[in-house]
Amino acid sequence: ANALAVRPEAGAVEVEQSDLDGRLLVSLRAPAPVCVLVEASDARAPELGQPGAVVEVRAAPGPVERLAVDAAPADATRLADAERVVAVGLGLGSADALPAVERLARALDAEIAGSMPAATAGWVPHERYVGLSGQQISPALYLALGISGAPQHLAGIRGAKMVVAVDTDARAPIFRAAEYGIVGDLREVVPALTEALAASGG
């Protein structure tokens, strides 16, 4: 699943996929036939040879037992419906910077979210992790603070109308997905944005 590239070979298929929130590129080689799920893109699908035969297999019906029903946390629902989201990544530095982020979110009337590493660090609740295997959201404004922009994270904000990124690394992939970007120290940029919003009346 989530393949980035597919290269057919003689009797086999080589697949590239990212892992560990985009920090690791994995190459896999499997004997054909193989089913590969590729991320949506404009790239032309590779020629994989002749299509295989379709065989209908009837599954024998068996008993179905409901083990549990878990409702989605209210936090997750609010994030999914939010018009504005402020998200933090490890570039925030530490949890000590979260109060400043919370003030900025209140000024924007926004919900707070985070990247998978930020959720793993305990900076945001796990149900507020945005990414391919977490929340996939479509806010009108997505403000990414200290998020590098791994492929899994970008998949979670594919539906965002406007992405604004703040990071110290001018080469961070998040800037390629952003309409507006600020290269700077979050300890300076976040309070400045909050003050600017207060001065403009929100």
XYZ file of N, CA and C in Angstrom:
606
model
N 0.839 -1.203 0.000
C 0.000 0.000 0.000
C 0.872 1.251 0.000
N 0.262 2.380 -0.480
C 0.926 3.697 -0.446
C 2.266 3.694 -1.182
N 2.315 3.042 -2.331
C 3.551 2.992 -3.106
C 3.830 4.348 -3.744
N 5.117 4.680 -3.822
C 5.526 5.921 -4.472
C 5.971 5.669 -5.916
N 6.488 4.457 -6.173
C 6.941 4.119 -7.523
C 6.824 2.616 -7.718
N 6.549 2.219 -8.970
C 6.410 0.804 -9.319
C 7.246 0.540 -10.562
N 8.142 -0.467 -10.479
C 8.985 -0.819 -11.624
C 8.843 -2.316 -11.909
N 8.162 -2.671 -13.018
C 8.031 -4.099 -13.364
C 9.359 -4.668 -13.829
N 9.626 -5.897 -13.440
C 10.809 -6.627 -13.883
C 10.350 -7.982 -14.413
N 11.304 -8.786 -14.861
C 10.971 -10.111 -15.386
C 10.451 -10.990 -14.260
N 9.130 -11.248 -14.297
C 8.521 -12.121 -13.307
C 8.392 -11.531 -11.923
N 8.653 -10.226 -11.790
C 8.590 -9.607 -10.462
C 8.235 -8.129 -10.600
N 7.985 -7.502 -9.480
C 7.683 -6.071 -9.433
C 8.484 -5.453 -8.288
N 9.180 -4.354 -8.562
C 9.891 -3.620 -7.513
C 9.064 -2.397 -7.133
N 8.845 -2.218 -5.849
C 7.985 -1.153 -5.346
C 8.756 -0.299 -4.355
N 8.612 1.017 -4.463
C 9.187 1.935 -3.483
C 8.053 2.519 -2.653
N 8.214 2.544 -1.351
C 7.215 3.160 -0.486
C 7.937 3.835 0.674
N 7.303 4.858 1.244
C 7.904 5.555 2.372
C 7.354 4.983 3.673
N 8.156 5.094 4.700
C 7.777 4.570 6.011
C 8.279 5.538 7.073
N 7.853 5.321 8.301
C 8.252 6.156 9.440
C 7.984 7.627 9.161
N 6.735 7.916 8.748
C 6.311 9.293 8.485
C 7.186 9.975 7.440
N 7.612 9.178 6.437
C 8.370 9.753 5.330
C 9.860 9.838 5.559
N 10.351 9.387 6.709
C 11.778 9.489 6.996
C 12.574 8.311 6.454
N 11.896 7.308 5.927
C 12.567 6.116 5.429
C 11.958 5.723 4.087
N 12.817 5.462 3.104
C 12.365 5.004 1.790
C 12.684 3.522 1.686
N 11.649 2.718 1.459
C 11.789 1.257 1.445
C 11.600 0.758 0.017
N 12.505 -0.110 -0.428
C 12.374 -0.765 -1.734
C 12.022 -2.231 -1.502
N 10.945 -2.687 -2.132
C 10.483 -4.063 -1.992
C 10.455 -4.725 -3.369
N 10.794 -6.009 -3.394
C 10.719 -6.760 -4.644
C 9.880 -7.997 -4.385
N 8.810 -8.157 -5.163
C 7.884 -9.273 -4.949
C 7.658 -9.986 -6.276
N 7.504 -11.317 -6.235
C 7.213 -12.055 -7.472
C 5.820 -11.708 -7.981
N 5.682 -11.593 -9.292
C 4.381 -11.313 -9.897
C 3.515 -12.566 -9.829
N 2.192 -12.455 -9.760
C 1.449 -11.181 -9.734
C 1.420 -10.573 -8.337
N 1.251 -9.255 -8.301
C 1.187 -8.543 -7.032
C 0.216 -7.382 -7.185
N -0.477 -7.045 -6.113
C -1.404 -5.912 -6.118
C -0.729 -4.755 -5.410
N -0.599 -3.614 -6.089
C 0.079 -2.441 -5.537
C -0.888 -1.265 -5.540
N -1.018 -0.585 -4.403
C -1.837 0.616 -4.305
C -0.905 1.818 -4.379
N -1.098 2.652 -5.405
C -0.202 3.775 -5.664
C -0.898 5.066 -5.288
N -0.135 5.987 -4.646
C -0.671 7.291 -4.315
C -1.143 7.999 -5.590
N -2.264 8.710 -5.489
C -2.807 9.423 -6.646
C -1.817 10.471 -7.133
N -1.602 10.522 -8.444
C -0.708 11.525 -9.036
C -1.040 11.644 -10.522
N -0.335 12.562 -11.166
C -0.528 12.747 -12.602
C 0.392 11.842 -13.420
N 1.237 11.066 -12.728
C 2.193 10.210 -13.426
C 1.469 9.107 -14.191
N 2.017 8.742 -15.343
C 1.414 7.692 -16.163
C 1.658 6.338 -15.507
N 0.635 5.518 -15.466
C 0.762 4.200 -14.857
C 1.742 3.363 -15.661
N 2.602 2.562 -14.975
C 3.567 1.730 -15.703
C 2.878 0.591 -16.437
N 3.528 0.152 -17.527
C 3.016 -1.001 -18.264
C 3.383 -2.260 -17.487
N 2.405 -3.001 -17.040
C 2.658 -4.167 -16.193
C 2.360 -5.480 -16.889
N 2.259 -5.473 -18.212
C 2.053 -6.726 -18.931
C 0.582 -7.038 -19.143
N 0.308 -8.282 -19.498
C -1.052 -8.693 -19.818
C -1.896 -8.778 -18.544
N -3.169 -8.348 -18.631
C -4.034 -8.480 -17.451
C -4.292 -9.940 -17.130
N -4.422 -10.236 -15.857
C -4.674 -11.610 -15.437
C -6.137 -11.978 -15.602
N -6.406 -13.269 -15.453
C -7.777 -13.752 -15.558
C -8.546 -13.418 -14.283
N -9.833 -13.133 -14.435
C -10.697 -12.851 -13.298
C -11.445 -14.122 -12.928
N -11.265 -14.569 -11.695
C -11.901 -15.797 -11.220
C -12.831 -15.444 -10.073
N -14.090 -15.815 -10.197
C -15.059 -15.545 -9.140
C -14.928 -16.592 -8.043
N -14.770 -16.110 -6.818
C -14.661 -17.007 -5.671
C -15.794 -16.671 -4.715
N -16.624 -17.635 -4.440
C -17.752 -17.418 -3.533
C -17.329 -17.751 -2.106
N -17.463 -16.760 -1.249
C -17.105 -16.969 0.153
C -18.262 -17.623 0.891
N -17.934 -18.596 1.687
C -18.971 -19.262 2.472
C -19.409 -18.349 3.603
N -20.722 -18.055 3.706
C -21.167 -17.171 4.785
C -20.937 -17.812 6.146
N -20.540 -17.009 7.092
C -20.297 -17.506 8.440
C -20.946 -16.592 9.454
N -20.933 -16.977 10.710
C -21.540 -16.131 11.750
C -20.747 -14.849 11.953
N -21.436 -13.762 12.157
C -20.811 -12.467 12.413
C -21.180 -12.029 13.816
N -20.177 -11.700 14.593
C -20.409 -11.284 15.972
C -19.864 -9.870 16.168
N -20.693 -8.977 16.659
C -20.246 -7.614 16.941
C -19.537 -7.617 18.292
N -18.254 -7.253 18.276
C -17.469 -7.272 19.502
C -17.572 -5.958 20.271
N -17.571 -4.843 19.554
C -17.634 -3.547 20.240
C -17.951 -2.468 19.233
N -18.475 -1.358 19.714
C -18.719 -0.168 18.905
C -18.063 1.001 19.627
N -17.089 1.608 18.965
C -16.374 2.738 19.559
C -16.739 4.006 18.812
N -17.299 4.955 19.518
C -17.626 6.238 18.912
C -16.354 7.067 18.751
N -16.297 7.851 17.687
C -15.146 8.730 17.491
C -15.111 9.773 18.602
N -13.922 10.072 19.151
C -13.839 11.094 20.201
C -14.363 12.428 19.703
N -14.965 13.198 20.612
C -15.504 14.515 20.236
C -14.412 15.401 19.669
N -13.188 15.266 20.210
C -12.055 16.049 19.717
C -11.825 15.803 18.233
N -11.902 14.523 17.836
C -11.667 14.169 16.442
C -12.737 14.765 15.539
N -13.981 14.768 16.008
C -15.074 15.323 15.220
C -14.900 16.822 15.031
N -14.508 17.526 16.097
C -14.306 18.979 15.981
C -13.197 19.298 14.996
N -12.142 18.504 15.025
C -11.026 18.745 14.109
C -11.453 18.493 12.669
N -12.197 17.434 12.438
C -12.626 17.098 11.082
C -13.520 18.178 10.479
N -14.289 18.862 11.322
C -15.228 19.876 10.847
C -14.666 21.303 10.883
N -13.446 21.466 11.380
C -12.897 22.812 11.599
C -12.623 23.536 10.287
N -12.920 24.835 10.283
C -12.617 25.687 9.133
C -11.153 26.135 9.152
N -10.586 26.250 10.357
C -9.197 26.686 10.504
C -8.480 25.736 11.472
N -7.274 25.347 11.106
C -6.491 24.416 11.918
C -5.066 24.934 12.039
N -4.560 24.937 13.270
C -3.154 25.242 13.536
C -2.505 23.945 13.974
N -1.492 23.488 13.239
C -0.860 22.197 13.523
C 0.613 22.387 13.853
N 1.096 21.558 14.780
C 2.493 21.649 15.212
C 3.240 20.373 14.864
N 4.539 20.522 14.625
C 5.432 19.395 14.392
C 6.607 19.487 15.344
N 7.552 18.600 15.176
C 8.713 18.573 16.068
C 9.559 19.840 15.958
N 9.386 20.576 14.861
C 10.106 21.842 14.715
C 9.708 22.870 15.753
N 8.646 22.589 16.494
C 8.236 23.480 17.587
C 9.300 23.517 18.675
N 10.086 22.461 18.775
C 11.175 22.438 19.741
C 10.852 21.699 21.016
N 9.791 22.109 21.685
C 9.391 21.444 22.923
C 7.955 21.816 23.257
N 7.392 21.085 24.229
C 6.021 21.361 24.656
C 5.905 22.726 25.329
N 7.027 23.306 25.723
C 6.999 24.628 26.369
C 6.464 25.703 25.429
N 6.551 25.453 24.128
C 6.088 26.442 23.150
C 4.595 26.324 22.868
N 3.937 25.299 23.421
C 2.518 25.085 23.121
C 1.606 26.214 23.593
N 1.821 26.837 24.764
C 0.935 27.941 25.164
C 0.873 29.065 24.140
N 2.007 29.384 23.514
C 2.010 30.428 22.481
C 1.199 29.993 21.271
N 1.283 28.700 20.931
C 0.505 28.165 19.810
C -0.983 28.207 20.138
N -1.334 27.887 21.378
C -2.739 27.924 21.800
C -3.299 29.343 21.719
N -2.488 30.335 22.073
C -2.949 31.734 21.958
C -3.193 32.101 20.499
N -2.306 31.646 19.622
C -2.494 31.917 18.193
C -3.753 31.226 17.675
N -3.986 29.994 18.100
C -5.182 29.259 17.667
C -6.452 29.958 18.133
N -6.439 30.486 19.372
C -7.626 31.212 19.869
C -7.855 32.478 19.054
N -6.771 33.150 18.689
C -6.904 34.376 17.889
C -7.490 34.076 16.514
N -7.212 32.891 15.998
C -7.734 32.483 14.689
C -9.056 31.740 14.787
N -9.502 31.469 16.027
C -10.668 30.617 16.248
C -10.458 29.283 15.537
N -9.270 28.692 15.791
C -8.864 27.480 15.091
C -8.713 26.311 16.059
N -8.805 25.113 15.505
C -8.518 23.895 16.255
C -7.026 23.586 16.160
N -6.489 22.907 17.178
C -5.083 22.530 17.196
C -4.940 21.071 16.783
N -3.935 20.807 15.939
C -3.634 19.453 15.490
C -2.120 19.281 15.501
N -1.652 18.151 14.989
C -0.212 17.925 14.963
C 0.173 16.848 13.975
N 1.461 16.772 13.715
C 2.007 15.694 12.898
C 2.090 14.436 13.753
N 2.364 13.289 13.110
C 2.486 12.049 13.868
C 3.609 12.121 14.901
N 4.806 12.665 14.562
C 5.846 12.777 15.592
C 5.416 13.651 16.770
N 4.652 14.706 16.514
C 4.186 15.565 17.612
C 3.200 14.814 18.499
N 2.357 13.977 17.888
C 1.424 13.171 18.678
C 2.166 12.103 19.461
N 3.177 11.501 18.838
C 3.987 10.489 19.523
C 4.713 11.088 20.721
N 5.136 12.352 20.581
C 5.817 13.037 21.682
C 4.855 13.458 22.789
N 3.543 13.319 22.525
C 2.549 13.683 23.529
C 2.175 15.145 23.532
N 2.574 15.878 22.499
C 2.262 17.311 22.437
C 0.808 17.553 22.057
N 0.229 16.671 21.253
C -1.189 16.754 20.906
C -1.786 15.360 21.105
N -3.087 15.261 21.397
C -3.721 13.945 21.531
C -3.623 13.153 20.226
N -3.550 11.844 20.344
C -3.380 11.004 19.156
C -4.525 11.194 18.154
N -5.749 11.452 18.658
C -6.874 11.625 17.730
C -6.779 12.942 16.962
N -5.792 13.769 17.290
C -5.582 15.019 16.558
C -4.361 14.960 15.654
N -3.866 13.740 15.430
C -2.764 13.551 14.488
C -3.311 13.616 13.065
N -2.706 14.456 12.231
C -3.118 14.617 10.830
C -2.128 13.882 9.940
N -2.649 13.010 9.097
C -1.786 12.269 8.186
C -2.538 11.147 7.513
N -1.836 10.394 6.697
C -2.463 9.335 5.910
C -3.152 8.306 6.799
N -2.524 7.947 7.907
C -3.120 6.962 8.812
C -3.811 7.614 10.001
N -3.936 8.951 9.973
C -4.627 9.668 11.034
C -5.823 10.422 10.473
N -6.008 11.647 10.930
C -7.100 12.481 10.423
C -6.745 13.026 9.043
N -7.702 12.961 8.139
C -7.552 13.581 6.821
C -8.591 14.690 6.747
N -8.137 15.926 6.709
C -9.014 17.073 6.912
C -8.994 18.015 5.708
N -10.017 18.871 5.642
C -10.152 19.807 4.518
C -10.534 21.196 5.025
N -9.716 21.820 5.859
C -10.070 23.143 6.372
C -9.863 24.229 5.317
N -10.463 25.373 5.561
C -10.229 26.519 4.679
C -8.807 27.046 4.865
N -8.277 26.946 6.101
C -6.916 27.397 6.404
C -6.216 26.344 7.232
N -5.029 25.950 6.797
C -4.195 25.017 7.553
C -2.851 25.693 7.788
N -2.563 26.005 9.045
C -1.314 26.672 9.404
C -0.377 25.637 10.021
N 0.691 25.301 9.311
C 1.633 24.273 9.747
C 2.834 24.934 10.404
N 3.066 24.615 11.679
C 4.154 25.208 12.445
C 5.206 24.147 12.753
N 6.382 24.274 12.155
C 7.454 23.334 12.434
C 7.195 21.937 11.923
N 6.453 21.821 10.823
C 6.151 20.529 10.201
C 6.928 20.448 8.889
N 7.779 19.425 8.761
C 8.648 19.350 7.583
C 7.867 19.059 6.307
N 6.797 18.253 6.416
C 5.980 17.965 5.237
C 6.249 16.605 4.636
N 6.304 15.565 5.472
C 6.470 14.198 4.975
C 5.268 13.812 4.122
N 5.452 12.883 3.152
C 4.340 12.510 2.270
C 3.082 12.084 3.014
N 3.247 11.327 4.117
C 2.072 10.876 4.866
C 1.313 12.047 5.460
N 2.039 13.064 5.900
C 1.355 14.232 6.477
C 0.627 15.010 5.382
N 1.300 15.224 4.267
C 0.675 15.975 3.173
C -0.578 15.276 2.659
N -0.606 13.936 2.724
C -1.809 13.206 2.309
C -2.982 13.546 3.210
N -2.716 13.894 4.460
C -3.783 14.232 5.395
C -4.365 15.614 5.197
N -3.658 16.484 4.452
C -4.151 17.858 4.244
C -4.391 18.141 2.763
N -4.538 17.065 1.988
C -4.726 17.211 0.542
C -5.940 18.068 0.210
N -6.960 18.033 1.074
C -8.179 18.788 0.793
C -8.178 20.200 1.350
N -7.103 20.639 1.994
C -7.052 21.987 2.572
C -7.107 23.050 1.471
N -7.904 24.089 1.689
C -8.043 25.137 0.672
C -6.812 26.035 0.615
N -6.233 26.348 1.790
C -5.029 27.175 1.838
C -4.095 26.646 2.919
N -2.843 26.421 2.541
C -1.829 25.952 3.482
C -0.803 27.065 3.686
N -0.556 27.399 4.940
C 0.464 28.381 5.309
C 1.475 27.652 6.187
N 2.751 27.740 5.854
C 3.781 26.996 6.575
C 4.800 27.929 7.206
N 5.247 27.552 8.398
C 6.322 28.266 9.088
C 7.356 27.232 9.495
N 8.598 27.413 9.060
C 9.662 26.469 9.395
C 11.002 27.167 9.232
N 12.002 26.691 9.961
C 13.334 27.293 9.859
C 14.086 26.789 8.628
N 13.657 25.653 8.067
C 14.335 25.056 6.914
C 13.647 25.485 5.628
N 14.309 26.326 4.871
C 13.713 26.835 3.626
C 13.490 25.733 2.600
N 14.169 24.590 2.767
C 14.029 23.486 1.804
C 13.020 22.439 2.265
N 12.310 22.697 3.349
C 11.343 21.724 3.862
C 10.259 21.461 2.817
N 9.873 20.208 2.601
C 8.858 19.877 1.586
C 7.518 20.563 1.816
N 7.212 20.946 3.058
C 5.925 21.595 3.338
C 5.750 22.864 2.519
N 6.860 23.537 2.206
C 6.756 24.789 1.451
C 6.284 24.556 0.017
N 6.536 23.363 -0.514
C 6.069 23.064 -1.880
C 4.558 22.865 -1.916
N 3.962 22.546 -0.759
C 2.510 22.352 -0.691
C 1.792 23.598 -0.180
N 2.553 24.637 0.174
C 1.971 25.824 0.813
C 1.762 26.962 -0.180
N 0.645 27.673 0.014
C 0.417 28.899 -0.760
C 1.274 30.039 -0.215
N 1.480 30.056 1.089
C 2.317 31.070 1.738
C 3.278 30.377 2.689
N 4.509 30.870 2.764
C 5.493 30.283 3.654
C 6.315 31.350 4.362
N 6.672 31.060 5.588
C 7.536 31.944 6.371
C 8.716 31.115 6.850
N 9.927 31.524 6.466
C 11.132 30.873 6.956
C 11.601 31.663 8.167
N 11.448 31.064 9.355
C 11.809 31.802 10.561
C 11.660 30.972 11.812
N 12.079 31.567 12.923
C 12.026 30.930 14.237
C 10.602 31.027 14.781
N 10.018 29.882 15.109
C 8.638 29.866 15.608
C 8.470 30.693 16.881
N 9.513 30.766 17.705
C 9.422 31.538 18.947
C 9.226 33.024 18.675
N 9.618 33.456 17.482
C 9.417 34.854 17.088
C 8.177 35.006 16.210
N 7.980 34.063 15.288
C 6.901 34.186 14.303
C 5.526 34.019 14.944
N 5.369 33.027 15.829
C 4.049 32.759 16.412
C 3.530 33.946 17.216
N 4.322 34.528 18.146
C 3.820 35.712 18.866
C 3.544 36.895 17.932
N 4.372 37.048 16.889
C 4.163 38.155 15.949
C 2.846 37.995 15.198
N 2.528 36.775 14.785
C 1.250 36.528 14.105
C 0.075 36.789 15.043
N 0.218 36.369 16.299
C -0.858 36.581 17.270
C -1.089 38.061 17.495
N -0.010 38.837 17.626
C -0.126 40.281 17.820
C -0.740 40.951 16.601
N -0.351 40.512 15.419
C -0.904 41.088 14.188
C -2.400 40.829 14.080
N -2.842 39.643 14.487
C -4.264 39.323 14.458
C -5.040 40.173 15.465
N -4.434 40.373 16.647
C -5.088 41.196 17.662
C -5.194 42.638 17.189
N -4.160 43.128 16.544
C -4.150 44.510 16.064
C -5.172 44.738 14.957
N -5.408 43.674 14.167
C -6.348 43.810 13.045
C -7.774 43.480 13.437
N -7.970 43.100 14.703
C -9.302 42.749 15.159
C -9.662 41.312 14.884
N -8.685 40.440 14.570
C -8.923 39.003 14.367
C -9.068 38.621 12.935
